């Protein structure tokens, strides 16, 4: 449970950007598959950004907790997909 909370703490700065992108996707094309593919692309980009910049030291903390970068970004992607599905489902109901 502590590892999951640590992953959510890592995901916290990305949540606002993720919801903004989900809202934009929902406005133009509220289908789930393009939204999830876009989220996959953005997760890979976030991994690349964190891995190649000065933010790389953040990954050391998670490695010390026993969380590999692959597991960290995979769980982050799954949580993001769940939030995207919920948001787009609610968005479709009101439009």
Coordinates of C-alpha atoms in Angstrom, one line a residue:
X1 CA 0.0 0.0 0.0
X2 CA 2.9 2.4 0.8
X3 CA 4.4 1.7 -2.7
X4 CA 1.1 2.5 -4.3
X5 CA 0.8 5.8 -2.4
X6 CA 4.3 6.6 -3.4
X7 CA 3.4 6.0 -7.0
X8 CA 0.4 8.3 -6.6
X9 CA 2.6 11.0 -5.1
X10 CA 4.8 10.7 -8.3
X11 CA 1.7 11.0 -10.5
X12 CA 0.3 14.0 -8.6
X13 CA 2.0 16.7 -10.7
X14 CA 0.8 15.0 -13.9
X15 CA -2.9 14.8 -12.9
X16 CA -3.8 18.4 -13.9
X17 CA -2.2 18.1 -17.3
X18 CA -3.7 14.7 -17.8
X19 CA -7.2 16.0 -17.1
X20 CA -6.7 19.0 -19.3
X21 CA -5.6 16.7 -22.2
X22 CA -8.5 14.4 -21.5
X23 CA -11.0 17.3 -21.6
X24 CA -9.5 18.4 -25.0
X25 CA -9.7 14.9 -26.3
X26 CA -13.3 14.5 -25.1
X27 CA -14.3 17.7 -26.7
X28 CA -12.9 16.8 -30.2
X29 CA -13.3 13.0 -30.2
X30 CA -14.9 11.4 -27.1
X31 CA -14.0 7.8 -28.0
X32 CA -12.0 5.7 -25.6
X33 CA -9.4 4.1 -27.9
X34 CA -7.9 7.3 -29.3
X35 CA -7.8 8.8 -25.8
X36 CA -6.0 5.7 -24.3
X37 CA -3.5 5.7 -27.2
X38 CA -2.8 9.4 -26.6
X39 CA -2.3 8.7 -22.9
X40 CA 0.1 5.9 -23.8
X41 CA 2.1 8.2 -25.9
X42 CA 2.1 10.9 -23.2
X43 CA 3.2 8.3 -20.6
X44 CA 6.1 7.3 -22.8
X45 CA 7.0 11.0 -23.3
X46 CA 6.8 11.5 -19.5
X47 CA 9.2 8.6 -19.0
X48 CA 11.6 10.0 -21.5
X49 CA 11.4 13.5 -20.0
X50 CA 12.0 12.2 -16.5
X51 CA 14.7 9.9 -17.6
X52 CA 16.7 12.4 -19.7
X53 CA 16.4 15.6 -17.5
X54 CA 17.5 16.7 -14.1
X55 CA 14.3 14.9 -12.7
X56 CA 16.1 11.6 -13.0
X57 CA 17.1 11.8 -9.3
X58 CA 13.3 11.3 -8.5
X59 CA 13.6 7.8 -10.0
X60 CA 16.3 6.9 -7.5
X61 CA 13.9 7.4 -4.6
X62 CA 11.5 4.9 -6.2
X63 CA 14.2 2.5 -7.0
X64 CA 15.2 2.6 -3.3
X65 CA 11.5 1.6 -2.5
X66 CA 11.8 -1.3 -4.8
X67 CA 9.8 0.2 -7.6
X68 CA 11.3 -0.1 -11.1
X69 CA 10.7 2.8 -13.5
X70 CA 8.8 0.4 -15.7
X71 CA 6.4 -0.6 -12.9
X72 CA 6.2 3.1 -11.9
X73 CA 5.1 4.3 -15.3
X74 CA 2.9 1.3 -16.0
X75 CA 0.9 1.8 -12.8
X76 CA 0.8 5.5 -13.6
X77 CA -0.6 4.7 -17.1
X78 CA -3.2 2.3 -15.6
X79 CA -4.4 4.9 -13.1
X80 CA -4.5 7.5 -15.8
X81 CA -6.5 5.2 -18.1
X82 CA -9.0 4.6 -15.3
X83 CA -9.4 8.3 -14.7
X84 CA -9.7 8.9 -18.5
X85 CA -12.4 6.3 -18.9
X86 CA -14.4 7.7 -16.0
X87 CA -14.1 11.3 -17.3
X88 CA -15.0 10.4 -20.9
X89 CA -18.0 8.3 -19.8
X90 CA -19.3 11.1 -17.7
X91 CA -18.5 13.6 -20.5
X92 CA -20.4 11.5 -23.1
X93 CA -23.5 11.4 -20.8
X94 CA -23.7 15.1 -20.6
X95 CA -23.1 15.9 -24.3

